[in-house]
Tab-separated table of C-alpha atoms in Angstrom:
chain	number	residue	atom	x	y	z
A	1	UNK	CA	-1.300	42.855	-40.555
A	2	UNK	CA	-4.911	42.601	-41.119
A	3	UNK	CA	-5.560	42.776	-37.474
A	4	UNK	CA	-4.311	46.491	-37.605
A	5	UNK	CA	-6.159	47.200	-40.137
A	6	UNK	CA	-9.388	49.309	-38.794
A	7	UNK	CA	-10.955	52.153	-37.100
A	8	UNK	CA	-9.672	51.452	-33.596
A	9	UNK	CA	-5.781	51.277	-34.432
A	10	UNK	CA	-6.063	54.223	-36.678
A	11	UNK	CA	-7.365	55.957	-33.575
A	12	UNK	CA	-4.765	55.251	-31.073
A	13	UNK	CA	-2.333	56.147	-34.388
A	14	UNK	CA	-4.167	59.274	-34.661
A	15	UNK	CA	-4.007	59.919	-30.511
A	16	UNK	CA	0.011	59.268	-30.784
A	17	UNK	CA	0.392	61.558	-33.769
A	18	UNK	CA	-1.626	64.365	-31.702
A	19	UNK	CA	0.739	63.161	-28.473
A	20	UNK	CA	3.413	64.007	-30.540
A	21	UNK	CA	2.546	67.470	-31.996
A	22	UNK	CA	3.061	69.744	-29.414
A	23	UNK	CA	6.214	70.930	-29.363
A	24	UNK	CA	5.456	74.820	-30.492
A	25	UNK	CA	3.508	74.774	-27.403
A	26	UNK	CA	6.942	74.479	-25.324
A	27	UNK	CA	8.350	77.868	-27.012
A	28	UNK	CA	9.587	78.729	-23.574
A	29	UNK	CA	11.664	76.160	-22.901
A	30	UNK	CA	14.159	76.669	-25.952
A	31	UNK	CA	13.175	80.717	-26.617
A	32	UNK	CA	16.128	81.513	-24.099
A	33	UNK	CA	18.805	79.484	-25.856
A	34	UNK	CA	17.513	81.029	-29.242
A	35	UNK	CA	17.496	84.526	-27.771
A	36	UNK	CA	20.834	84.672	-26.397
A	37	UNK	CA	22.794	82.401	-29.583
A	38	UNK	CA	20.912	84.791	-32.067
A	39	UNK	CA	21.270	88.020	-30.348
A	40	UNK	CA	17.801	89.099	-29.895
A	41	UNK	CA	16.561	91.764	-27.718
A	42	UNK	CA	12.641	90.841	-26.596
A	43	UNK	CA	10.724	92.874	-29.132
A	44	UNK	CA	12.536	90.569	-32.027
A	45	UNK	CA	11.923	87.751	-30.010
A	46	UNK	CA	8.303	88.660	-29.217
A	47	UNK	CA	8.542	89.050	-33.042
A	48	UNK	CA	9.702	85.669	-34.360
A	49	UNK	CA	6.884	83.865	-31.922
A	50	UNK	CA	4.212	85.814	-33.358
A	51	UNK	CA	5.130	83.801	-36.684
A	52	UNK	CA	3.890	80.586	-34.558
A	53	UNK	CA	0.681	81.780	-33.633
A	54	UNK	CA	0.202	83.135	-37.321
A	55	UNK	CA	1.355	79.668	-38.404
A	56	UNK	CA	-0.974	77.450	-36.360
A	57	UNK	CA	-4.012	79.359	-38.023
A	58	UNK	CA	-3.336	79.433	-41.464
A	59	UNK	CA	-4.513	75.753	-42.097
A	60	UNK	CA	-6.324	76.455	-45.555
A	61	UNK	CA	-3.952	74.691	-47.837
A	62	UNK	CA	-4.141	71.438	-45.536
A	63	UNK	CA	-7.724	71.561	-45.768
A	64	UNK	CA	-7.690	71.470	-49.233
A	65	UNK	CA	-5.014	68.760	-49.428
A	66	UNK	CA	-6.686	66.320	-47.453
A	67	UNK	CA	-10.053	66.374	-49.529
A	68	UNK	CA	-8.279	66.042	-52.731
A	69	UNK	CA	-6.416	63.048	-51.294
A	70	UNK	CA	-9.299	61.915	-49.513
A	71	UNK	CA	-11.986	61.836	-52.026
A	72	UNK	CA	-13.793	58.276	-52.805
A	73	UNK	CA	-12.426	58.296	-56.141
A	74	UNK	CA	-9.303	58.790	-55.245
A	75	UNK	CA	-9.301	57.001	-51.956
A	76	UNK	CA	-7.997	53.483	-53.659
A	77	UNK	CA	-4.532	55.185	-55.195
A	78	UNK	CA	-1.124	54.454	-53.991
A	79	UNK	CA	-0.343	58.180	-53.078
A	80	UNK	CA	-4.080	58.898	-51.516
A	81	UNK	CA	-5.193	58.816	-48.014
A	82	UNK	CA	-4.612	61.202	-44.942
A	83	UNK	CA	-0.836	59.874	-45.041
A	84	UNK	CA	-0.221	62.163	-47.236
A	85	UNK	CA	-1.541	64.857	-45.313
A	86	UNK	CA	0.109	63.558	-42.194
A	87	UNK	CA	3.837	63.218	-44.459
A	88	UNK	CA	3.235	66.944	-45.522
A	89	UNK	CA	3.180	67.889	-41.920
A	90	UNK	CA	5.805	65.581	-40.864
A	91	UNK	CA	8.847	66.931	-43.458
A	92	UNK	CA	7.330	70.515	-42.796
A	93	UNK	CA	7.909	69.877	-38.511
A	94	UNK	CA	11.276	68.504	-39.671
A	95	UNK	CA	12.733	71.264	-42.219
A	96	UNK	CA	11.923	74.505	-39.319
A	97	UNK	CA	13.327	72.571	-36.489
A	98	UNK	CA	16.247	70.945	-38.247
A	99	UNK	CA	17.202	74.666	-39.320
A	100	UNK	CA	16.574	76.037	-35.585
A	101	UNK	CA	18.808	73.596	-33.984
A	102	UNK	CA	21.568	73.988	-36.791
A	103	UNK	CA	21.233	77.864	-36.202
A	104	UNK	CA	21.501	77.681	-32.731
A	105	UNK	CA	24.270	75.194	-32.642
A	106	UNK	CA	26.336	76.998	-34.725
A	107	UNK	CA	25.850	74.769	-38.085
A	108	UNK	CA	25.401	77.652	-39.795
A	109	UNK	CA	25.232	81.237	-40.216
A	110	UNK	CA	23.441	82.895	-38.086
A	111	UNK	CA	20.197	83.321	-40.172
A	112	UNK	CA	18.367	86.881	-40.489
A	113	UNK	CA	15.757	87.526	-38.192
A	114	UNK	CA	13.226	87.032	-41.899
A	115	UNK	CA	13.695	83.808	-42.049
A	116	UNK	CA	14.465	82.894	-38.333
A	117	UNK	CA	10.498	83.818	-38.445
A	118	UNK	CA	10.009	81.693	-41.371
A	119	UNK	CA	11.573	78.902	-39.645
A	120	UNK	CA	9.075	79.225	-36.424
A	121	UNK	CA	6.472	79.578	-39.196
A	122	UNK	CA	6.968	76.384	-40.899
A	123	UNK	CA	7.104	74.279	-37.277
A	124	UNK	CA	3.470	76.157	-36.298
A	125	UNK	CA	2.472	75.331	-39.764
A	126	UNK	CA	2.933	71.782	-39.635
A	127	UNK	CA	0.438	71.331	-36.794
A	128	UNK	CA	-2.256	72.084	-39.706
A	129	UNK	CA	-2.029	69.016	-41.503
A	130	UNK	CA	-1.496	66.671	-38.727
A	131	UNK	CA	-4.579	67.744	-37.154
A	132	UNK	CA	-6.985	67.979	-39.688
A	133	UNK	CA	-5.606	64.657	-40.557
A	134	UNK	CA	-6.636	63.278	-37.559
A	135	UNK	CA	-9.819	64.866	-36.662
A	136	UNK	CA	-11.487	64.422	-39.784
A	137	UNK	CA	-10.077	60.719	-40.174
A	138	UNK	CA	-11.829	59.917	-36.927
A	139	UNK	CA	-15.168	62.102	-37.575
A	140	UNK	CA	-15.690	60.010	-41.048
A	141	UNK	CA	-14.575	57.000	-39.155
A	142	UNK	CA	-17.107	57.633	-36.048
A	143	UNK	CA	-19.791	59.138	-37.453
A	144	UNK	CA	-22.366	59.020	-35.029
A	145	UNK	CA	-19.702	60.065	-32.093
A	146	UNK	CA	-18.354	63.493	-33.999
A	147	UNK	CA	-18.245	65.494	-30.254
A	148	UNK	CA	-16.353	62.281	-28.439
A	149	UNK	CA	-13.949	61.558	-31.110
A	150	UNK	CA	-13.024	65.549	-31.853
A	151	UNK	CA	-13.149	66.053	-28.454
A	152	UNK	CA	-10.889	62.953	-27.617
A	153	UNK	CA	-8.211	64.337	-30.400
A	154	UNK	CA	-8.185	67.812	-29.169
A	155	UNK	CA	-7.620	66.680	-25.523
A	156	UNK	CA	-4.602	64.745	-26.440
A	157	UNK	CA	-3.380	67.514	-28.385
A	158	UNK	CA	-3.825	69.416	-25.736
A	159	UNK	CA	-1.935	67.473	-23.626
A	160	UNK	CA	0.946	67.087	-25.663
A	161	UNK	CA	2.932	70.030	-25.087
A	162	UNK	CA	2.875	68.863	-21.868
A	163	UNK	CA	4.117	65.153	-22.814
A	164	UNK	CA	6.762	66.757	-24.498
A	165	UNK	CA	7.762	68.071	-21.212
A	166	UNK	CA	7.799	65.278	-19.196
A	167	UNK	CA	10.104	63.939	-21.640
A	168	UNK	CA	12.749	67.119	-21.897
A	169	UNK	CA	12.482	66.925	-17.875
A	170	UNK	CA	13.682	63.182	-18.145
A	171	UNK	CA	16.121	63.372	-21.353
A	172	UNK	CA	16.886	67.151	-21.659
A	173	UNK	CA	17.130	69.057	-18.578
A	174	UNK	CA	18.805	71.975	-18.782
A	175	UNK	CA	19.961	71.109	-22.596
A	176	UNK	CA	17.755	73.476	-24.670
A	177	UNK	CA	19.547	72.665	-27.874
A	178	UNK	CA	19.257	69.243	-27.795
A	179	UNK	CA	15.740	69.237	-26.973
A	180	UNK	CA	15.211	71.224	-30.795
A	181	UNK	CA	17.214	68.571	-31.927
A	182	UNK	CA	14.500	66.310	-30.401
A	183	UNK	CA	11.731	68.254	-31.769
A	184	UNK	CA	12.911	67.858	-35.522
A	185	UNK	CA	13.164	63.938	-35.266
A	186	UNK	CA	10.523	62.755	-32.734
A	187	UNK	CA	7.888	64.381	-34.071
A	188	UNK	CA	8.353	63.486	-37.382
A	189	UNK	CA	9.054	59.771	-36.676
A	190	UNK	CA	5.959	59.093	-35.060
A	191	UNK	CA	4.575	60.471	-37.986
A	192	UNK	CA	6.040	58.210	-40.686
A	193	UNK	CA	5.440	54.991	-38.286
A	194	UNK	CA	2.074	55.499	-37.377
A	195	UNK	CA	0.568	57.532	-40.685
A	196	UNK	CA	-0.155	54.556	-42.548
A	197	UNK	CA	-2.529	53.583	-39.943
A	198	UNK	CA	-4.622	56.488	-40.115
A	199	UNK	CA	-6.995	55.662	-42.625
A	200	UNK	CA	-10.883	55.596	-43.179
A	201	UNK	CA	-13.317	52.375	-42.673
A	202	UNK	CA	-16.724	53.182	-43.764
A	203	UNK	CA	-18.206	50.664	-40.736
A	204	UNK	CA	-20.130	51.623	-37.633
A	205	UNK	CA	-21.179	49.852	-34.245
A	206	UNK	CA	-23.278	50.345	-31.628
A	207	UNK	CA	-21.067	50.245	-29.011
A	208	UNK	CA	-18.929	52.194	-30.418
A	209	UNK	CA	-19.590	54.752	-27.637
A	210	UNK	CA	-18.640	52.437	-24.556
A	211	UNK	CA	-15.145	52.330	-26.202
A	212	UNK	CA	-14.789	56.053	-27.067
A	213	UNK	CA	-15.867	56.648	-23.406
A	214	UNK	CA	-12.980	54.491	-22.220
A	215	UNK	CA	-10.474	56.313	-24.281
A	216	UNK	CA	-11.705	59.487	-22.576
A	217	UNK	CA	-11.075	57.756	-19.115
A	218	UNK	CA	-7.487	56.743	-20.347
A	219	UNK	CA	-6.885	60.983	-20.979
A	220	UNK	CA	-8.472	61.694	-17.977
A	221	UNK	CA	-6.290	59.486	-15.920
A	222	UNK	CA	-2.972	61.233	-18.020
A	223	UNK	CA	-4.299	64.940	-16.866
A	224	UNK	CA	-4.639	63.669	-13.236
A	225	UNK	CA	-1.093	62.221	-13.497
A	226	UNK	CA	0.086	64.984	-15.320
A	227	UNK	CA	-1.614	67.940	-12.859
A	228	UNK	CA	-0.097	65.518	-9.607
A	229	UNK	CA	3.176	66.179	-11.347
A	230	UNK	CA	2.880	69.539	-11.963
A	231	UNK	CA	1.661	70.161	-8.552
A	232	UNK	CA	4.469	68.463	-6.894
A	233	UNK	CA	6.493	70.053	-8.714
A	234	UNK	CA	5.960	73.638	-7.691
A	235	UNK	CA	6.263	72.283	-3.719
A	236	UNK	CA	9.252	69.890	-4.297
A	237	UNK	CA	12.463	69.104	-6.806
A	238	UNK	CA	12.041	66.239	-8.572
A	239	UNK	CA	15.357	64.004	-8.680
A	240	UNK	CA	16.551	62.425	-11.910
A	241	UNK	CA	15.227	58.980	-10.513
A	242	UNK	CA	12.352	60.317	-10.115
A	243	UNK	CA	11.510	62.134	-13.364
A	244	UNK	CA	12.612	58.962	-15.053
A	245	UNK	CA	10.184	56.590	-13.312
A	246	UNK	CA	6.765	58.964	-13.570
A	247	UNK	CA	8.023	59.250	-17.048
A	248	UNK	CA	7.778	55.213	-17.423
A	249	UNK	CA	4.470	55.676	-15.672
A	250	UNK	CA	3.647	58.626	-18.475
A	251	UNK	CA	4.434	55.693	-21.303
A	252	UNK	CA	2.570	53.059	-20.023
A	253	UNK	CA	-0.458	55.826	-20.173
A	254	UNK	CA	0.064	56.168	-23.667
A	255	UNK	CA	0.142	52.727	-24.282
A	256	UNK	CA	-3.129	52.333	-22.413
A	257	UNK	CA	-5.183	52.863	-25.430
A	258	UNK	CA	-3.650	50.130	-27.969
A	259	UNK	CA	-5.379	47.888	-25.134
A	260	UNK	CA	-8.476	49.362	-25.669
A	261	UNK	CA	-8.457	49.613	-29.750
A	262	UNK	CA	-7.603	45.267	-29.264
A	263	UNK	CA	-10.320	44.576	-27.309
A	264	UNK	CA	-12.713	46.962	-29.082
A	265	UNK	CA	-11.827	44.811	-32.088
A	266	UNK	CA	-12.214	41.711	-30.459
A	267	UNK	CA	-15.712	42.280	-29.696
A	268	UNK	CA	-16.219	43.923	-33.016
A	269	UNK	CA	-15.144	40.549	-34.288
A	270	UNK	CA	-16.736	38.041	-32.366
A	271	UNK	CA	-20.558	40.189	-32.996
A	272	UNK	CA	-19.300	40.028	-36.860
A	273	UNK	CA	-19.138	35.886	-36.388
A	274	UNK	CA	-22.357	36.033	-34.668
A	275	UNK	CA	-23.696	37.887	-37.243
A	276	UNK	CA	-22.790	35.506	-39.527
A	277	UNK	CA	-23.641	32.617	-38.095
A	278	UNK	CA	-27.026	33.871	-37.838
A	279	UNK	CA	-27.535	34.672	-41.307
A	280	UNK	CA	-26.148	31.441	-42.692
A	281	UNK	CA	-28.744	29.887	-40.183
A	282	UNK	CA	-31.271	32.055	-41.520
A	283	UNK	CA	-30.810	31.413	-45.230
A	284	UNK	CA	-30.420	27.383	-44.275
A	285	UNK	CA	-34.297	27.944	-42.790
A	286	UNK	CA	-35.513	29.562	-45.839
A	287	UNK	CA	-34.281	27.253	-47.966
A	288	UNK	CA	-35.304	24.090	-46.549
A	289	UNK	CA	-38.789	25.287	-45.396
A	290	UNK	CA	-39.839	28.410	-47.086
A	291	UNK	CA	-43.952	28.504	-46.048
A	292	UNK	CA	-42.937	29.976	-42.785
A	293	UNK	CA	-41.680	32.731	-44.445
A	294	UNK	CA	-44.771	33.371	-46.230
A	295	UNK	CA	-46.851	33.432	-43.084
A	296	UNK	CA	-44.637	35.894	-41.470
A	297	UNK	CA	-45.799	38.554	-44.832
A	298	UNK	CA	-48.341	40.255	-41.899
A	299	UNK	CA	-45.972	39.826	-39.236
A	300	UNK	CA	-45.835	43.142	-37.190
A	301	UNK	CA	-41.586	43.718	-38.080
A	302	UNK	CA	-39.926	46.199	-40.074
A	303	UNK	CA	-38.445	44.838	-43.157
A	304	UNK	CA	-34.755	45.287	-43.339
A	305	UNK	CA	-34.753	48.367	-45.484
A	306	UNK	CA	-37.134	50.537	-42.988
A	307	UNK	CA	-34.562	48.761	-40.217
A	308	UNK	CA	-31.604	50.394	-41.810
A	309	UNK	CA	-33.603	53.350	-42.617
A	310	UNK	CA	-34.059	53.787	-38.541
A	311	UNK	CA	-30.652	53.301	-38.047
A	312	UNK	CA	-29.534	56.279	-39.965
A	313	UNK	CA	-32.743	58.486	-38.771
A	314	UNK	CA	-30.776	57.622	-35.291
A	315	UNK	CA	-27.677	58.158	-35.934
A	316	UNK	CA	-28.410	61.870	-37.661
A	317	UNK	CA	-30.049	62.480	-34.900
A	318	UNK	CA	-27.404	62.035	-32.330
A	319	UNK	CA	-25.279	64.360	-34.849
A	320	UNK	CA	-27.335	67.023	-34.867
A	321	UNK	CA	-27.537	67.015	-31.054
A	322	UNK	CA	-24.286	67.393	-30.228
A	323	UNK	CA	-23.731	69.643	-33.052
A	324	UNK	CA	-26.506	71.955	-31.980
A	325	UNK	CA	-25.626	72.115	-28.137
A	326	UNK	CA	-25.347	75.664	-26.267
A	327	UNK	CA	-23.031	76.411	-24.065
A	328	UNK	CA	-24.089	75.213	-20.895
A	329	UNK	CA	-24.899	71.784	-22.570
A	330	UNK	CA	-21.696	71.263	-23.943
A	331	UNK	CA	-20.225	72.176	-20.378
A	332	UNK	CA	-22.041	69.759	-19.043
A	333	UNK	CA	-20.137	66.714	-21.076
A	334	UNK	CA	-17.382	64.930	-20.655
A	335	UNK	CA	-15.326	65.992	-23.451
A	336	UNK	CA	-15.672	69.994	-22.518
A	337	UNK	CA	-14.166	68.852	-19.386
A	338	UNK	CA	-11.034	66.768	-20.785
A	339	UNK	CA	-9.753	69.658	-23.235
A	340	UNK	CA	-10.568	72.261	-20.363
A	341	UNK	CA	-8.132	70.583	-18.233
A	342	UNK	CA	-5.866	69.492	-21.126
A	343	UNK	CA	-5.237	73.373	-21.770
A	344	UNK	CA	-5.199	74.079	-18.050
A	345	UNK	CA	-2.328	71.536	-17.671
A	346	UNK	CA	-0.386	73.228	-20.590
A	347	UNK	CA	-1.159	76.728	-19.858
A	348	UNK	CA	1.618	77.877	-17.299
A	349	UNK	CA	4.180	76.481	-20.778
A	350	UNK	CA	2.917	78.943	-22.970
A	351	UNK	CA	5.014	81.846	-22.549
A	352	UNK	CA	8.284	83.185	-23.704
C-alpha cells in the first residue's frame, strides 16, 4: 500500500477523477429526453441549462473548503485532506443526477421547472470541488511545474466530456435515460475509489519534468485518437463492433499513465537508495578520517545550506516564468496546445 502512496499515483487519481467529470459537458445528448418527458418548450429548456453554466462558476464555497481541510495543522486529521473536497463533489454529482434520471423515468412527480434548475445546478456545481481538488493537490505537489501540472489537469478535463461519449456511444446509444443513470453512479464512483489517493507530499525532483512531459504525450495521443474518431465519424457509421473496440483502445489510453506514475517512482526510488548510500559512505569517511575534512574548509564548494538555498532561488524562478508569460509565450508551449485541442475535441457537444 505504501507503494501508492505518493505524488505520482495521486496524479493519475487526480487525471481519472478529471476523466470522469465531464458529464454536464454532454447536456445535448440527454436535453432531448428531458425536454420531451418534462414538457418543455425551448425557452424553459434554454432556461434550466443556464443553471449549469451558473453552477460551474460559483466555486467559492469549494475554495474555502479545501483550505480549511487542507491546512498543515489540520492536514494529519482523520476527516482532512482534499478527499473531503473530492466526497463533497462526489454526493453533490450524485443527488442532481439521481433526481434527473428518477424525473425523467417516471420515479417521481414530475418536478417544477424551480427545482428541475436546481437539479442541473447541483450536477454543474459539483465540478467545483473536484477540480480545485485536483489542481491545487498537484500545484502543491509539483511546485516547480505549476503551468505543466494545471495545464495537464485542465486538458483531461477537457477531454472528458468527450470520454464520456465514447462510452454512451459503446453502452448507451440511443438510451438517453440510462446514460443519466450512468452519470449519477460513474462519476461518483471514481470519486470514492480514487479520492483517497489524492493527497499532498511535500517532496520534489529534478526530473520531475521528463515525467510530466510524458503525461502530456499520453493526452496528446487520447486527442489524436479521439479527433480520428470524431472525424470518421462525420464520413462513416460506426458499427457496434466497432465503437466497442476503439473504446477498449480509449481504456488502455487511460491506463497509460499508471505506467508512467510506476516507473516515475521507480526511479524516484532507486536515486533515494543512491542517495543514501552515499551519505552513509560519507559519514563512514568522516568518521574514520576526519583531517580531510578540515582541509577541504577553503575548498571552492557551496556548503549545503547555500546548495539548498540555490535550489529554491531556481525553482522560484521557473514559477515566476511561467506565471508571468504573455500571450504569445504561453502559445508557444505545450500545454496551451493540449487544452486548445482538448476543448476543440469537445466543442461540437456543447449545445442543446
Amino acid at each position: 500500500m505504501e507503494r501508492l502512496n505518493s505524488k505520482w499515483i495521486a496524479t493519475v487519481a487526480s487525471i481519472w477523477i478529471q476523466c470522469s467529470i465531464g458529464g454536464t459537458y454532454t447536456f445535448g445528448i440527454y436535453s432531448s429526453t428531458l425536454k420531451s418527458t418534462q414538457n418543455y418548450d425551448q425557452s424553459t429548456l434554454e432556461r434550466v441549462a443556464v443553471f449549469k453554466d451558473i453552477g460551474g462558476c460559483t466555486g467559492v464555497l469549494s475554495g474555502l473548503l479545501y483550505s480549511f481541510v487542507t491546512l498543515d495543522r489540520h492536514r494529519r486529521r482523520c476527516f482532512c485532506g482534499p478527499w473531503v473536497v473530492l466526497l463533497t463533489g462526489a454526493i453533490l454529482s450524485f443527488v442532481g443526477y439521481l433526481f434527473m434520471w428518477a424525473s425523467v423515468v417516471g420515479l417521481i412527480h414530475r418536478p417544477p421547472v424551480a427545482l428541475m434548475c436546481l437539479f442541473m445546478f447541483t450536477v454543474a456545481h459539483s465540478m467545483t470541488f473536484s477540480i480545485p481538488a485536483d489542481n491545487v493537490t498537484g500545484v502543491r505537489n509539483f511546485p516547480a511545474h505549476v503551468g505543466t501540472i494545471v495545464g495537464l489537469m485542465e486538458g483531461y478535463l477537457g477531454l472528458s466530456g468527450a470520454i464520456i461519449i465514447r462510452v454512451y456511444d459503446a453502452l448507451f446509444k440511443g438510451n438517453p435515460s440510462n446514460y443519466l443513470l450512468f452519470l449519477a453512479v460513474y462519476p461518483t464512483s471514481v470519486s470514492l475509489l480514487l479520492m483517497y489517493f489524492v493527497r499532498i507530499h511535500d517532496t520534489n525532483s529534478e526530473d520531475d519534468k521528463k515525467h510530466l512531459n510524458a503525461f502530456s504525450v499520453a493526452a496528446l495521443t487520447m486527442v489524436a485518437h479521439l479527433m480520428i474518431l470524431i472525424i470518421l465519424e462525420s464520413i462513416f457509421t460506426l458499427g457496434t463492433w466497432e465503437r466497442i473496440v476503439t473504446f477498449i483502445f480509449l481504456l488502455l489510453l487511460l491506463a497509460s499513465p499508471l505506467g508512467i506514475a510506476f516507473r516515475a517512482q521507480r526511479e524516484d526510488s532507486k536515486r533515494l537508495i543512491l542517495s543514501q548510500t552515499v551519505s552513509t559512505e560519507g559519514n563512514s569517511t568522516v568518521h574514520i578520517n576526519p583531517e580531510p575534512i578540515e582541509s577541504m574548509e577553503n575548498h571552492d564548494q557551496l556548503p549545503s545550506d547555500d546548495a539548498r538555498q540555490v535550489k529554491t532561488t531556481v525553482d522560484e524562478n521557473i514559477i515566476r516564468i511561467e506565471e508571468n508569460m504573455n500571450l504569445l509565450q504561453a502559445i508557444c508551449t505545450g500545454n496551451f496546445w493540449l487544452l486548445f485541442i482538448a476543448m476543440a475535441c469537445d466543442w461540437d457537444r456543447v449545445w442543446l
